C-alpha positions as a printed NumPy array, in Angstrom:
array([[-43.276,   9.116,  18.994],
       [-47.287,   8.971,  18.344],
       [-48.59 ,   5.528,  17.695],
       [-45.282,   3.754,  19.296],
       [-46.21 ,   0.887,  21.786],
       [-44.909,   2.868,  24.663],
       [-46.276,   5.974,  23.629],
       [-49.719,   5.206,  22.534],
       [-51.274,   7.464,  19.932],
       [-53.576,  10.337,  21.439],
       [-52.657,   9.409,  25.168],
       [-51.129,  12.304,  26.994],
       [-47.448,  11.804,  28.647],
       [-48.854,  12.098,  32.25 ],
       [-51.301,   9.138,  31.741],
       [-48.422,   7.233,  29.642],
       [-46.423,   7.44 ,  33.102],
       [-49.458,   6.435,  35.12 ],
       [-50.041,   3.583,  32.696],
       [-46.337,   2.456,  32.934],
       [-46.538,   2.897,  37.093],
       [-49.458,   0.251,  37.024],
       [-47.88 ,  -2.022,  34.426],
       [-46.751,  -4.599,  36.856],
       [-49.384,  -3.896,  39.745],
       [-51.949,  -4.902,  37.065],
       [-50.294,  -8.258,  36.976],
       [-50.244,  -8.592,  40.747],
       [-46.317,  -7.623,  41.049],
       [-44.865,  -5.087,  43.036],
       [-44.446,  -2.268,  40.76 ],
       [-41.862,  -0.833,  38.307],
       [-39.372,   0.453,  41.279],
       [-38.149,  -3.336,  41.242],
       [-36.862,  -2.579,  37.816],
       [-34.178,  -0.663,  39.483],
       [-34.108,  -1.993,  42.96 ],
       [-32.983,  -5.73 ,  42.751],
       [-30.221,  -7.947,  44.47 ],
       [-26.78 ,  -8.337,  43.167],
       [-26.084, -11.655,  41.697],
       [-24.2  , -14.081,  43.827],
       [-23.173, -16.402,  40.863],
       [-22.348, -15.537,  37.322],
       [-23.753, -17.977,  34.776],
       [-22.122, -16.381,  31.677],
       [-20.087, -18.592,  29.66 ],
       [-17.089, -16.57 ,  29.852],
       [-16.872, -17.709,  33.604],
       [-16.251, -21.34 ,  34.835],
       [-19.409, -23.282,  36.171],
       [-20.409, -21.565,  39.124],
       [-19.414, -23.871,  42.481],
       [-23.013, -24.292,  43.513],
       [-23.494, -25.982,  47.102],
       [-26.402, -27.884,  48.244],
       [-28.775, -25.84 ,  50.037],
       [-27.192, -22.574,  49.645],
       [-29.314, -19.432,  48.677],
       [-28.509, -17.916,  45.609],
       [-29.288, -14.772,  43.417],
       [-28.957, -15.186,  39.657],
       [-29.876, -12.871,  36.728],
       [-30.818, -13.735,  33.173],
       [-33.645, -14.275,  31.1  ],
       [-36.71 , -16.615,  31.166],
       [-36.607, -19.384,  28.86 ],
       [-38.746, -22.259,  27.997],
       [-41.29 , -23.421,  30.766],
       [-43.531, -26.23 ,  31.747],
       [-46.223, -26.368,  34.327],
       [-46.861, -29.956,  35.616],
       [-49.805, -28.879,  37.928],
       [-51.298, -25.879,  39.289],
       [-48.942, -26.208,  42.285],
       [-45.824, -26.992,  40.094],
       [-43.908, -24.928,  37.535],
       [-40.472, -25.432,  35.713],
       [-38.839, -22.68 ,  33.84 ],
       [-35.298, -22.212,  32.394],
       [-33.193, -19.348,  33.394],
       [-30.809, -18.244,  30.519],
       [-27.606, -16.571,  31.578],
       [-27.048, -12.959,  30.515],
       [-25.43 , -13.851,  27.349],
       [-28.066, -16.392,  26.754],
       [-25.277, -19.292,  26.311],
       [-26.106, -21.429,  29.652],
       [-29.331, -22.12 ,  31.399],
       [-30.25 , -23.535,  34.76 ],
       [-33.646, -24.952,  35.866],
       [-35.785, -22.777,  38.384],
       [-38.429, -24.838,  40.196],
       [-41.397, -22.975,  41.668],
       [-43.818, -24.58 ,  43.913],
       [-46.956, -23.165,  45.815],
       [-45.567, -24.755,  48.943],
       [-45.099, -22.242,  51.815],
       [-41.625, -21.355,  53.083],
       [-40.353, -19.272,  55.688],
       [-38.294, -17.121,  53.397],
       [-40.354, -17.271,  50.392],
       [-42.374, -14.355,  48.969],
       [-46.102, -15.545,  49.269],
       [-46.834, -14.195,  45.516],
       [-43.377, -15.647,  43.896],
       [-45.232, -18.866,  42.511],
       [-47.953, -16.869,  40.847],
       [-45.68 , -13.978,  39.707],
       [-43.277, -16.18 ,  37.815],
       [-45.967, -18.037,  35.937],
       [-47.447, -14.968,  34.725],
       [-43.951, -13.543,  33.383],
       [-43.623, -14.337,  29.544],
       [-40.53 , -15.999,  28.096],
       [-37.485, -13.605,  27.45 ],
       [-38.399, -11.525,  30.523],
       [-35.143, -10.296,  32.392],
       [-35.409, -11.087,  35.828],
       [-33.457, -11.516,  39.119],
       [-34.273, -14.448,  41.014],
       [-33.535, -15.807,  44.499],
       [-33.77 , -19.303,  45.579],
       [-31.966, -22.367,  47.076],
       [-29.849, -24.689,  45.417],
       [-30.771, -28.563,  45.222],
       [-29.295, -31.506,  43.401],
       [-30.94 , -32.415,  40.362],
       [-31.057, -36.028,  38.824],
       [-29.84 , -35.921,  35.235],
       [-32.29 , -36.887,  32.575],
       [-31.231, -38.471,  29.303],
       [-31.198, -35.834,  26.369],
       [-30.554, -32.996,  28.502],
       [-27.146, -32.108,  27.25 ],
       [-26.438, -30.737,  23.798],
       [-27.829, -27.785,  21.731],
       [-26.509, -24.134,  21.49 ],
       [-27.089, -23.285,  24.998],
       [-25.112, -25.229,  27.485],
       [-27.477, -26.673,  30.288],
       [-26.417, -26.684,  34.039],
       [-28.104, -30.071,  34.865],
       [-26.601, -31.281,  37.956],
       [-28.375, -28.766,  40.066],
       [-31.476, -26.785,  40.014],
       [-33.038, -23.599,  42.164],
       [-36.004, -23.8  ,  44.215],
       [-37.705, -20.224,  43.81 ],
       [-38.045, -17.947,  46.828],
       [-38.448, -14.587,  44.922],
       [-38.493, -13.043,  41.463],
       [-37.882,  -9.489,  40.306],
       [-39.245,  -8.877,  36.696],
       [-36.876,  -6.014,  35.503],
       [-38.875,  -5.251,  32.251],
       [-41.822,  -6.501,  30.324],
       [-41.347,  -8.383,  27.06 ],
       [-44.119,  -7.354,  25.07 ],
       [-46.642,  -9.874,  23.419],
       [-46.593,  -8.073,  19.801],
       [-42.893,  -9.331,  19.424],
       [-43.116, -13.044,  18.215],
       [-39.915, -14.465,  19.186],
       [-39.845, -18.242,  18.979],
       [-36.792, -20.689,  18.321],
       [-37.439, -20.55 ,  14.625],
       [-37.931, -16.848,  14.412],
       [-35.767, -15.165,  11.888],
       [-35.321, -11.502,  13.009],
       [-34.744,  -8.734,  10.155],
       [-31.814,  -6.412,  10.123],
       [-34.492,  -3.646,  11.298],
       [-34.493,  -5.736,  14.488],
       [-30.745,  -6.186,  14.866],
       [-31.091,  -6.134,  18.84 ],
       [-33.182,  -9.237,  18.528],
       [-30.777, -10.905,  15.691],
       [-27.888, -10.5  ,  18.558],
       [-30.128, -11.48 ,  21.3  ],
       [-31.437, -14.624,  19.506],
       [-28.362, -15.701,  17.648],
       [-25.492, -17.346,  19.883],
       [-23.52 , -17.41 ,  16.884],
       [-23.584, -13.453,  16.384],
       [-22.555, -12.906,  19.935],
       [-19.785, -15.364,  19.933],
       [-18.287, -13.668,  16.925],
       [-18.378, -10.185,  18.81 ],
       [-16.691, -12.046,  21.819],
       [-14.029, -13.569,  19.548],
       [-13.564, -10.305,  17.951],
       [-12.774,  -8.604,  21.203],
       [-10.389, -11.543,  22.104],
       [ -8.456, -11.046,  18.683],
       [ -8.161,  -7.241,  19.327],
       [ -6.757,  -7.842,  22.971],
       [ -4.234, -10.677,  21.531],
       [ -3.047,  -8.049,  18.961],
       [ -2.637,  -5.265,  21.359],
       [ -0.82 ,  -7.388,  24.038],
       [  1.756,  -8.67 ,  21.257],
       [  2.26 ,  -5.236,  19.458],
       [  2.85 ,  -3.639,  23.026],
       [  5.204,  -6.74 ,  23.761],
       [  7.145,  -5.596,  20.56 ],
       [  7.578,  -2.121,  21.626],
       [  4.942,  -0.558,  19.646],
       [  2.877,   2.393,  21.158],
       [ -0.732,   2.579,  20.506],
       [ -1.534,   6.157,  19.489],
       [ -4.931,   7.652,  18.527],
       [ -5.228,   9.8  ,  15.58 ],
       [ -7.943,  12.517,  14.832],
       [-11.261,  11.468,  13.358],
       [-11.945,  15.047,  11.935],
       [ -9.303,  15.439,   9.33 ],
       [ -9.416,  17.418,   6.023],
       [-10.225,  16.33 ,   2.582],
       [ -7.005,  15.114,   0.6  ],
       [ -7.097,  13.389,  -2.532],
       [ -5.616,  10.141,  -1.432],
       [ -7.496,   7.863,  -3.634],
       [-11.035,   7.139,  -2.345],
       [-14.147,   9.374,  -1.947],
       [-14.345,  10.888,   1.524],
       [-17.408,  11.682,   3.996],
       [-17.467,  15.373,   4.703],
       [-18.523,  16.765,   8.019],
       [-19.751,  20.387,   7.722],
       [-19.006,  22.995,  10.512],
       [-20.859,  26.089,  11.607],
       [-17.999,  28.237,   9.965],
       [-19.141,  29.054,   6.64 ],
       [-17.435,  27.216,   3.768],
       [-15.297,  25.044,   6.069],
       [-15.737,  21.283,   6.606],
       [-13.749,  18.412,   7.974],
       [-13.463,  15.091,   6.224],
       [-13.364,  11.551,   7.916],
       [-10.15 ,   9.761,   7.488],
       [ -9.82 ,   7.295,   4.856],
       [ -7.093,   5.778,   6.899],
       [ -4.592,   7.058,   9.545],
       [ -2.06 ,   7.221,   6.722],
       [ -0.863,  10.884,   6.72 ],
       [ -0.978,  11.016,  10.545],
       [  0.989,   7.967,  11.302],
       [  3.563,   9.236,   8.547],
       [  3.817,  12.321,  10.723],
       [  4.17 ,  10.247,  13.777],
       [  7.342,   8.777,  12.184],
       [  8.547,  12.387,  11.816],
       [  7.817,  12.911,  15.385],
       [ 10.19 ,  10.613,  17.087],
       [  7.669,   7.682,  17.601],
       [  9.476,   4.81 ,  16.335],
       [  6.686,   2.104,  16.391],
       [  3.092,   3.069,  16.307],
       [ -0.154,   1.226,  16.079],
       [ -3.761,   1.608,  16.78 ],
       [ -6.91 ,  -0.61 ,  15.908],
       [ -8.558,   2.479,  14.044],
       [-11.867,   3.53 ,  12.483],
       [-11.809,   4.217,   8.86 ],
       [-14.623,   5.815,   6.48 ],
       [-14.781,   5.611,   2.775],
       [-17.667,   6.503,   0.672],
       [-17.119,   3.406,  -1.807],
       [-19.552,   1.068,  -3.563],
       [-20.382,  -1.568,  -1.134],
       [-19.869,  -5.419,  -1.397],
       [-20.023,  -8.262,   0.873],
       [-16.434,  -7.518,   2.411],
       [-16.758,  -3.643,   2.392],
       [-18.416,  -1.257,   4.861],
       [-18.556,   2.625,   4.569],
       [-17.172,   2.723,   8.159],
       [-14.731,  -0.039,   9.029],
       [-11.824,  -0.937,  11.191],
       [ -8.297,  -1.831,  10.536],
       [ -5.168,  -2.765,  12.474],
       [ -2.871,   0.062,  11.573],
       [  0.896,   0.225,  12.272],
       [  3.952,   1.834,  11.097],
       [  7.769,   1.697,  11.809],
       [ 10.508,   4.211,  11.312],
       [ 14.022,   3.144,  10.251],
       [ 12.535,   0.105,   8.775],
       [ 11.532,  -1.344,   5.238],
       [  9.212,  -3.847,   3.706],
       [ 11.078,  -6.96 ,   5.44 ],
       [ 10.778,  -5.72 ,   8.829],
       [  7.026,  -4.846,   8.449],
       [  6.234,  -8.269,   7.094],
       [  8.142,  -9.997,   9.746],
       [  6.   ,  -8.434,  12.558],
       [  3.029,  -9.41 ,  10.741],
       [  4.009, -12.834,  10.248],
       [  4.469, -13.086,  13.914],
       [  1.123, -11.419,  14.786],
       [ -0.869, -13.657,  12.533],
       [  1.089, -16.697,  13.749],
       [  0.067, -15.817,  17.241],
       [ -3.371, -15.316,  16.432],
       [ -3.798, -18.633,  14.439],
       [ -2.21 , -20.517,  17.202],
       [ -3.969, -19.107,  20.061],
       [ -7.529, -18.698,  18.444],
       [ -7.366, -21.545,  16.018],
       [ -5.057, -23.9  ,  17.218],
       [ -3.485, -23.788,  13.806],
       [  0.423, -23.72 ,  13.351],
       [  1.295, -21.352,  10.361],
       [  4.888, -21.144,   8.726],
       [  7.252, -18.757,  10.226],
       [  7.487, -16.687,   7.077],
       [  5.081, -16.687,   4.525],
       [  5.596, -17.235,   0.737],
       [  6.07 , -14.356,  -1.655],
       [  4.828, -13.954,  -5.119],
       [  4.894, -10.874,  -7.249],
       [  2.042,  -9.321,  -8.677],
       [  2.762, -10.393, -12.161],
       [  3.401, -13.969, -11.248],
       [ -0.029, -13.864,  -9.294],
       [ -1.895, -12.351, -12.162],
       [ -0.247, -14.701, -14.787],
       [ -0.455, -17.894, -12.562],
       [ -3.909, -17.357, -10.824],
       [ -5.51 , -14.695, -12.736],
       [ -5.749, -12.716,  -9.407],
       [ -3.846, -10.345,  -7.252],
       [ -5.168, -12.069,  -4.278],
       [ -4.923, -15.741,  -5.189],
       [ -6.328, -18.721,  -3.174],
       [ -3.481, -21.105,  -3.83 ],
       [ -5.061, -24.154,  -2.066],
       [ -7.484, -24.746,  -5.194],
       [ -4.713, -24.98 ,  -7.739],
       [ -5.841, -24.791, -11.301],
       [ -2.847, -22.75 , -12.149],
       [ -2.793, -20.732, -15.631],
       [ -0.417, -21.005, -18.496],
       [  0.149, -19.154, -21.678],
       [ -0.325, -21.126, -24.606],
       [ -0.916, -18.988, -27.688],
       [  2.481, -20.106, -28.72 ],
       [  1.229, -23.563, -29.065],
       [ -2.01 , -23.005, -30.769],
       [ -2.852, -22.936, -34.559],
       [ -3.703, -19.441, -35.771],
       [ -7.185, -20.563, -37.055],
       [ -8.142, -21.955, -33.543],
       [ -7.376, -18.642, -32.118],
       [ -9.426, -16.759, -34.4  ],
       [-12.231, -18.771, -33.343],
       [-12.358, -17.959, -29.657],
       [-11.472, -14.203, -29.764],
       [-11.721, -11.411, -32.19 ],
       [ -8.359,  -9.732, -30.894],
       [ -5.499,  -9.379, -33.059],
       [ -2.373, -10.83 , -31.646],
       [ -3.938, -11.691, -28.144],
       [ -2.6  , -13.477, -25.424],
       [ -4.462, -16.843, -24.871],
       [ -4.109, -18.524, -21.338],
       [ -5.349, -22.102, -20.583],
       [ -6.106, -24.108, -17.191],
       [ -7.246, -27.381, -16.423],
       [-10.267, -28.183, -14.233],
       [-10.046, -31.529, -12.651],
       [-12.65 , -33.227, -10.429],
       [-11.45 , -34.923,  -7.172],
       [-13.008, -38.294,  -7.174],
       [-11.532, -40.976, -10.022],
       [-15.408, -41.943, -10.265],
       [-16.333, -38.374, -11.134],
       [-13.673, -38.122, -13.96 ],
       [-15.91 , -39.244, -16.538],
       [-16.263, -37.004, -19.835],
       [-20.068, -37.126, -19.769],
       [-19.963, -35.763, -16.124],
       [-17.733, -32.977, -17.3  ],
       [-19.853, -32.149, -20.396],
       [-23.125, -31.897, -18.158],
       [-21.331, -29.847, -15.798],
       [-19.806, -27.395, -18.093],
       [-23.028, -27.037, -20.077],
       [-25.091, -26.442, -17.115],
       [-22.801, -23.678, -15.784],
       [-22.46 , -21.786, -18.938],
       [-26.215, -21.838, -19.354],
       [-26.604, -20.527, -15.861],
       [-26.712, -16.597, -14.699],
       [-23.243, -17.326, -13.398],
       [-21.703, -18.403, -16.604],
       [-23.607, -15.823, -18.964],
       [-21.198, -12.949, -18.22 ],
       [-18.201, -15.093, -19.293],
       [-19.783, -16.098, -22.703],
       [-20.638, -12.361, -23.266],
       [-16.921, -11.245, -23.057],
       [-16.087,  -8.979, -25.904],
       [-12.74 , -10.333, -26.112],
       [-14.108, -13.69 , -26.724],
       [-15.747, -16.345, -24.49 ],
       [-14.06 , -19.299, -23.23 ],
       [-12.985, -22.277, -25.275],
       [-13.945, -25.638, -23.463],
       [-12.321, -29.007, -24.482],
       [-13.339, -32.16 , -22.616],
       [-10.435, -34.82 , -22.286],
       [-11.932, -37.99 , -23.61 ],
       [ -9.821, -41.023, -24.345],
       [-12.269, -42.559, -26.599],
       [-12.028, -39.821, -29.091],
       [ -9.243, -38.836, -31.451],
       [ -6.495, -36.873, -29.888],
       [ -8.293, -37.467, -26.472],
       [-11.159, -34.986, -27.656],
       [ -8.696, -32.362, -28.43 ],
       [ -8.413, -32.68 , -32.03 ],
       [ -9.61 , -29.162, -32.709],
       [ -6.284, -28.123, -31.402],
       [ -4.364, -30.119, -34.102],
       [ -2.064, -32.941, -33.587],
       [  1.085, -30.863, -32.517],
       [ -0.9  , -28.597, -30.026],
       [ -2.831, -31.491, -28.576],
       [  0.532, -33.441, -27.835],
       [  2.036, -30.322, -26.303],
       [ -0.907, -29.535, -24.161],
       [ -0.945, -33.021, -22.791],
       [  2.585, -32.653, -21.759],
       [  2.386, -29.101, -20.268],
       [ -0.913, -29.938, -18.206],
       [ -0.594, -33.885, -17.615],
       [ -4.229, -34.307, -18.578],
       [ -6.397, -37.187, -17.592],
       [ -9.515, -38.281, -18.799],
       [-12.464, -36.164, -17.845],
       [-10.293, -33.221, -17.284],
       [-11.687, -29.845, -18.666],
       [ -9.429, -27.759, -20.6  ],
       [-10.35 , -24.069, -20.866],
       [ -8.867, -21.605, -23.076],
       [ -9.33 , -17.751, -22.81 ],
       [ -7.935, -14.651, -24.668],
       [ -7.198, -11.284, -23.5  ],
       [ -5.434,  -8.199, -24.896],
       [ -1.566,  -8.408, -25.046],
       [ -0.83 ,  -5.547, -22.474],
       [  0.527,  -5.265, -18.74 ],
       [ -1.597,  -6.39 , -16.032],
       [ -3.685,  -3.832, -14.264],
       [ -6.314,  -4.065, -11.808],
       [ -7.259,  -6.906,  -9.692],
       [ -8.092, -10.038, -11.976],
       [ -8.264, -11.556, -15.462],
       [-11.412, -12.968, -16.972],
       [ -9.594, -16.492, -16.696],
       [ -8.92 , -15.797, -13.265],
       [-12.684, -14.913, -12.475],
       [-13.571, -17.849, -14.402],
       [-11.117, -19.967, -12.332],
       [-12.883, -19.044,  -9.061],
       [-16.466, -19.376, -10.437],
       [-15.86 , -22.93 , -11.995],
       [-14.401, -24.004,  -8.606],
       [-17.103, -22.715,  -6.521],
       [-19.63 , -24.418,  -8.901],
       [-17.894, -27.527,  -8.569],
       [-17.754, -27.608,  -5.051],
       [-21.71 , -26.883,  -5.123],
       [-21.95 , -30.001,  -7.241],
       [-19.869, -32.159,  -5.113],
       [-17.394, -32.522,  -7.91 ],
       [-14.705, -30.94 ,  -5.909],
       [-14.11 , -30.73 ,  -2.091],
       [-13.737, -27.166,  -0.553],
       [-10.136, -26.881,   0.381],
       [ -9.399, -26.691,   4.111],
       [ -6.436, -25.101,   6.213],
       [ -4.951, -21.825,   5.468],
       [ -2.538, -20.621,   2.77 ],
       [ -0.962, -17.289,   3.684],
       [  1.139, -15.508,   1.155],
       [  2.518, -12.079,   0.477],
       [  1.911, -10.267,  -3.029],
       [  4.433,  -7.888,  -3.781],
       [  6.068,  -5.451,  -6.469],
       [  2.662,  -3.873,  -7.722],
       [  2.977,  -1.307, -10.408],
       [  3.267,   2.092,  -8.563],
       [  0.707,   3.69 , -10.921],
       [ -2.378,   2.399, -12.623],
       [ -4.679,   3.842, -15.223],
       [ -7.303,   5.969, -13.728],
       [-10.555,   4.073, -13.147],
       [-14.125,   5.569, -13.228],
       [-14.761,   3.749, -10.092],
       [-12.137,   5.594,  -8.06 ],
       [-11.649,   9.213,  -7.989],
       [ -7.6  ,   8.749,  -7.579],
       [ -5.566,  11.819,  -6.842],
       [ -7.448,  14.127,  -9.302],
       [ -4.432,  14.695, -11.587],
       [ -4.176,  15.163, -15.172],
       [ -1.908,  12.418, -16.201],
       [ -4.233,   9.581, -16.763],
       [ -2.748,   7.924, -13.564],
       [ -3.611,   7.197, -10.085],
       [ -1.429,   5.703,  -7.482],
       [ -2.031,   1.756,  -7.202],
       [ -1.671,   1.976,  -3.531],
       [ -1.639,   5.616,  -2.399],
       [  0.59 ,   8.585,  -3.458],
       [  2.815,   8.074,  -0.521],
       [  4.491,   4.643,  -1.622],
       [  8.017,   4.475,  -2.606],
       [  9.632,   3.072,  -5.764],
       [ 11.012,  -0.352,  -4.956],
       [ 14.633,   0.18 ,  -6.377],
       [ 16.928,   2.898,  -7.494],
       [ 16.266,   1.575, -11.106],
       [ 12.489,   2.292, -10.349],
       [ 13.423,   5.875,  -9.123],
       [ 15.189,   6.558, -12.471],
       [ 12.326,   5.025, -14.592],
       [  9.923,   7.627, -12.97 ],
       [ 11.165,  10.174, -15.639],
       [ 11.263,   7.679, -18.414],
       [  7.953,   5.683, -18.203],
       [  5.995,   5.805, -14.886],
       [  3.847,   3.011, -16.043],
       [  6.855,   0.515, -15.697],
       [  7.609,   1.661, -12.006],
       [  7.289,  -0.924,  -9.68 ],
       [  6.262,   0.142,  -6.116],
       [  7.695,  -1.226,  -2.614],
       [  4.01 ,  -2.32 ,  -2.095],
       [  2.976,  -5.762,  -0.244],
       [ -0.455,  -7.436,   0.309],
       [ -1.193, -10.014,   2.803],
       [ -3.582, -12.62 ,   1.313],
       [ -4.671, -15.69 ,   2.966],
       [ -7.09 , -18.086,   1.119],
       [ -7.9  , -15.503,  -1.393],
       [ -8.81 , -12.86 ,   0.802],
       [ -6.784,  -9.545,   0.711],
       [ -6.296,  -8.806,   4.493],
       [ -4.425,  -5.69 ,   3.761],
       [ -1.593,  -3.895,   2.325],
       [  1.209,  -2.053,   3.025],
       [  4.315,  -0.367,   1.811],
       [  7.679,   1.417,   2.315],
       [  6.89 ,   5.171,   2.245],
       [  8.246,   8.226,   0.351],
       [ 10.353,   9.911,   3.308],
       [ 11.943,  12.679,   0.977],
       [  9.854,  15.786,   0.684],
       [ 11.133,  16.662,  -2.856],
       [ 10.63 ,  13.056,  -4.119],
       [  7.096,  13.181,  -2.718],
       [  6.295,  16.54 ,  -4.11 ],
       [  7.733,  15.598,  -7.522],
       [  5.701,  12.227,  -7.614],
       [  2.418,  14.425,  -6.978],
       [  3.284,  17.304,  -9.185],
       [  5.303,  15.828, -12.142],
       [  4.068,  12.154, -12.289],
       [  0.496,  12.346, -11.235],
       [  0.167,  16.084, -12.577],
       [ -1.917,  17.14 ,  -9.571],
       [ -3.12 ,  20.856,  -9.49 ],
       [ -1.234,  23.311,  -7.49 ],
       [ -4.348,  23.43 ,  -5.052],
       [ -4.404,  19.817,  -4.666],
       [ -0.739,  19.655,  -3.946],
       [ -1.199,  22.342,  -1.524],
       [ -3.46 ,  20.148,   0.546],
       [ -0.425,  17.842,   1.256],
       [  1.56 ,  20.881,   2.41 ],
       [  1.547,  19.703,   6.244],
       [  2.962,  16.208,   5.134],
       [  5.7  ,  17.619,   2.897],
       [  6.821,  19.916,   5.89 ],
       [  6.933,  16.97 ,   8.058],
       [  9.151,  15.032,   5.542],
       [ 11.312,  18.055,   4.986],
       [ 12.098,  18.394,   8.66 ],
       [ 14.412,  15.288,   8.513],
       [ 11.892,  12.503,   8.775],
       [ 13.416,   8.965,   8.838],
       [ 12.738,   6.123,   6.33 ],
       [  9.681,   4.31 ,   7.373],
       [  7.03 ,   1.501,   6.378],
       [  3.863,   0.07 ,   7.653],
       [  0.839,  -1.757,   6.688],
       [ -3.096,  -1.69 ,   7.712],
       [ -4.943,  -4.97 ,   7.986],
       [ -8.591,  -5.125,   7.715],
       [ -9.585,  -5.925,  11.114],
       [-13.159,  -6.854,  10.016],
       [-12.034,  -8.968,   7.328],
       [ -9.308, -10.759,   9.647],
       [-12.279, -11.794,  12.146],
       [-14.48 , -12.864,   9.501],
       [-11.827, -15.062,   7.869],
       [-10.802, -16.477,  11.406],
       [-14.448, -17.532,  11.881],
       [-15.294, -18.587,   8.256],
       [-17.495, -15.993,   7.605],
       [-18.206, -14.749,   3.912],
       [-19.33 , -11.39 ,   4.839],
       [-17.833,  -8.765,   7.458],
       [-21.245,  -7.896,   8.399],
       [-21.295, -11.199,  10.257],
       [-18.722,  -9.843,  12.527],
       [-19.848,  -6.206,  13.29 ],
       [-22.46 ,  -5.441,  15.866],
       [-24.236,  -2.805,  13.654],
       [-23.301,  -3.05 ,  10.027],
       [-24.648,  -0.936,   7.38 ],
       [-26.823,  -2.411,   4.625],
       [-25.786,  -2.79 ,   0.861],
       [-27.096,   0.69 ,   0.423],
       [-24.794,   2.075,   3.41 ],
       [-27.84 ,   2.365,   5.768],
       [-28.391,   1.397,   9.318],
       [-31.811,   0.089,   9.144],
       [-32.173,  -0.123,  12.945],
       [-31.631,   3.439,  13.673],
       [-32.552,   4.716,  10.372],
       [-29.356,   6.445,   9.137],
       [-28.447,   8.443,   7.201],
       [-31.426,  10.654,   7.698],
       [-32.855,  13.96 ,   6.202],
       [-31.581,  17.144,   7.427],
       [-33.905,  19.752,   8.921],
       [-33.987,  23.085,   7.324],
       [-32.996,  24.992,  10.521],
       [-29.829,  22.359,  10.611],
       [-28.931,  23.051,   7.013],
       [-29.148,  26.981,   8.026],
       [-26.693,  26.031,  10.784],
       [-24.176,  24.612,   8.622],
       [-24.646,  26.925,   5.614],
       [-26.078,  24.119,   3.409],
       [-28.787,  24.044,   1.009],
       [-30.246,  21.438,  -1.332],
       [-29.11 ,  21.654,  -4.945],
       [-32.194,  22.673,  -7.123]])
C-alpha cells in the first residue's frame, strides 16, 4: 500500500487516520462523520423513475454528484446536481443570504467542493424560468424547477489528481471511472438486467424451473480447455464448468421436465471480440422433447424480447437452412443473409485453362459471387476497378491473395468491352455466367477455388471474402449497411469433425472430435446406422440460432441411451478407458431410464450485444477481461505466493 494516495509512503497508519479525520475540517466542513450520517432522500432523480412531483416551496433532500457549476458573484453560485445514475440533473442555487433553516456555512461549503463529489443536499424547491438550449444532450435536465440550498453533506472527496472532464477517455485500468462517465455503458448494463428479467418471466410462464448447478465441477473432456481449481487435498482438483451441459442432462433424468438458468461458464480459449474466458449463457433443457419443441420455445423467447425491448416484430417461426446449404450459399455456418451476395459453384461453366490460372489445385471446386454496389451512379466500371484494387492492396485484402489454394479471380462487368469484360472466361462461359447471375454494368465477379471435399469448420475462403468485401464497400459508401434482423436456424451439422489444433476435442485417437459436444444424438435412424459405416458422414440433430451473422447459440437432441453414449465415446471417438470413466456419472444417469431430451444454450452476452448494436461483448459486461484474459482493474490473474503453492501442493515447473 506504500505510496498510494490514501496511504502516503512513510506515514504511519495512526497519522493516516488523523489525516483522514481532518480532511473535511481542513476545508471548513463538519468532519468525516457526515460521510456516514446523512439524511434519507425525499425524491429519487434516477432515470428509471418518473420525474419527481416537485411542489413549489417544499423542502427536499436529494442525493447525487456535483456537476458543472457557475459563480455569478461572490454571493450567488449555481451547480448541477447529477442523479445517482448520472442520467438526470437539477440545478442547485446557493446564495449568501441568511435563512432561518439554512446552515450558516452551506454557501461557502458547496463552493469548495470539486465536481464529481458525491453529496446529499437539502433545499427548497422553486420554479425556474426555462432558457433556450437547456434541453438535450446525454444528461436529461430538469429545467422547470430548481432547489435553493439549505445544507450540503459531502459524502466523500474527489481527489485533484484524477482528471475528469467531459472529454476525458478513461482506460480499462479505470473501469469504475469508465462506467461512471459513460452513460452508454451504464445503460447497457441496465438493459442487460431488463433482458434477463424478461427471459426469466417468460420461461417461468412456460413452466420452466430455474435450477442453479455447481460451479465446482470436475475435469471432463467435453471439447474446450478448462480452468482448474486446485484443492488442499493433494492430487485433487475441481474444474470450472465449460457449461452446465452434464448437470442439465442429469436433471432430465431426475424428473425435472423443463430446466433453465442464466449460467456462468468458463473456457480457457483464445479470445476474440465476442469471447471471454468467463461468460454468461441462457441454458435450458426439456425432457420428452426434440429439436422442434426447443426451437419453438426459443422463437417465442426471442420474439418477446425483440418486441418488448426493440419494438421489432420477428416472424413467428424462423427460416431453417442446413449446414451444407449455409456453407455452399454463403460460405459461412452463421450467414448474414441480409447482405445477399450468394455463392454458386461454377467450375462446370469454366474453361480448364482459366481454372489452372486461378488455382494450383487439381479438380477443385470453383465458386463465384457478384458484388454489386447500391447506387446506380456508383455502378461504374472505373469505380469498381478502383475499389477492388485498393482492397486487395490493403492489409485486409493481402491474406486473400496469399491463399495457397489460389487467390481470388476478379472480373469487372464493362459493357464497353468485348463480352462485357468477361472475355477471359470465353464466349460460352461468359454467356452462361451472365444468365446465372443477371449481371449489370459495374458489377464485380469473383471466382475462388477450394479443395473438393466435404465442408468442415465455420467458413470457406470465399465466404470470408464475401464479408470483407461487403464491409469495405460499406466503409467506402458504396453499399448501405443492412438494417433489421434476419434470424434463422442452421441445422444438420456433421456429428463429427476432423480434430483441430485449436481445440483439444475429447482426447480420443480416432482423428475426430464431436462437432458440438459428444452428447449430441445422430439425427435419423439412417445416421445411427452410418455410425458403424462412416462416422464422418453422420449428421447430428444439432441446431444453431443465427441472427445477422451472429451465432447466438446452439443446441441439440441428446443421446439418452447409455449404451449408445458409451459406444460413441469408446468406439467412434476412441477415448481411452480412463477418459470414458470420467463420464461414468452421466452414463449411470442415462442407464436409469433417462427420457429423451433436448436443449440449447444462448450466449447471453452476445444476445445483449446484438440487441444493442455492439460489436464486442466487452461493451455489455461490467468488468470484462482484456484480450489477454486479464482484468486490468483488479490485476488478475496474479502470481501465487510460495505459501499458497504449498497449501495446494503446487510447484512451478522448472
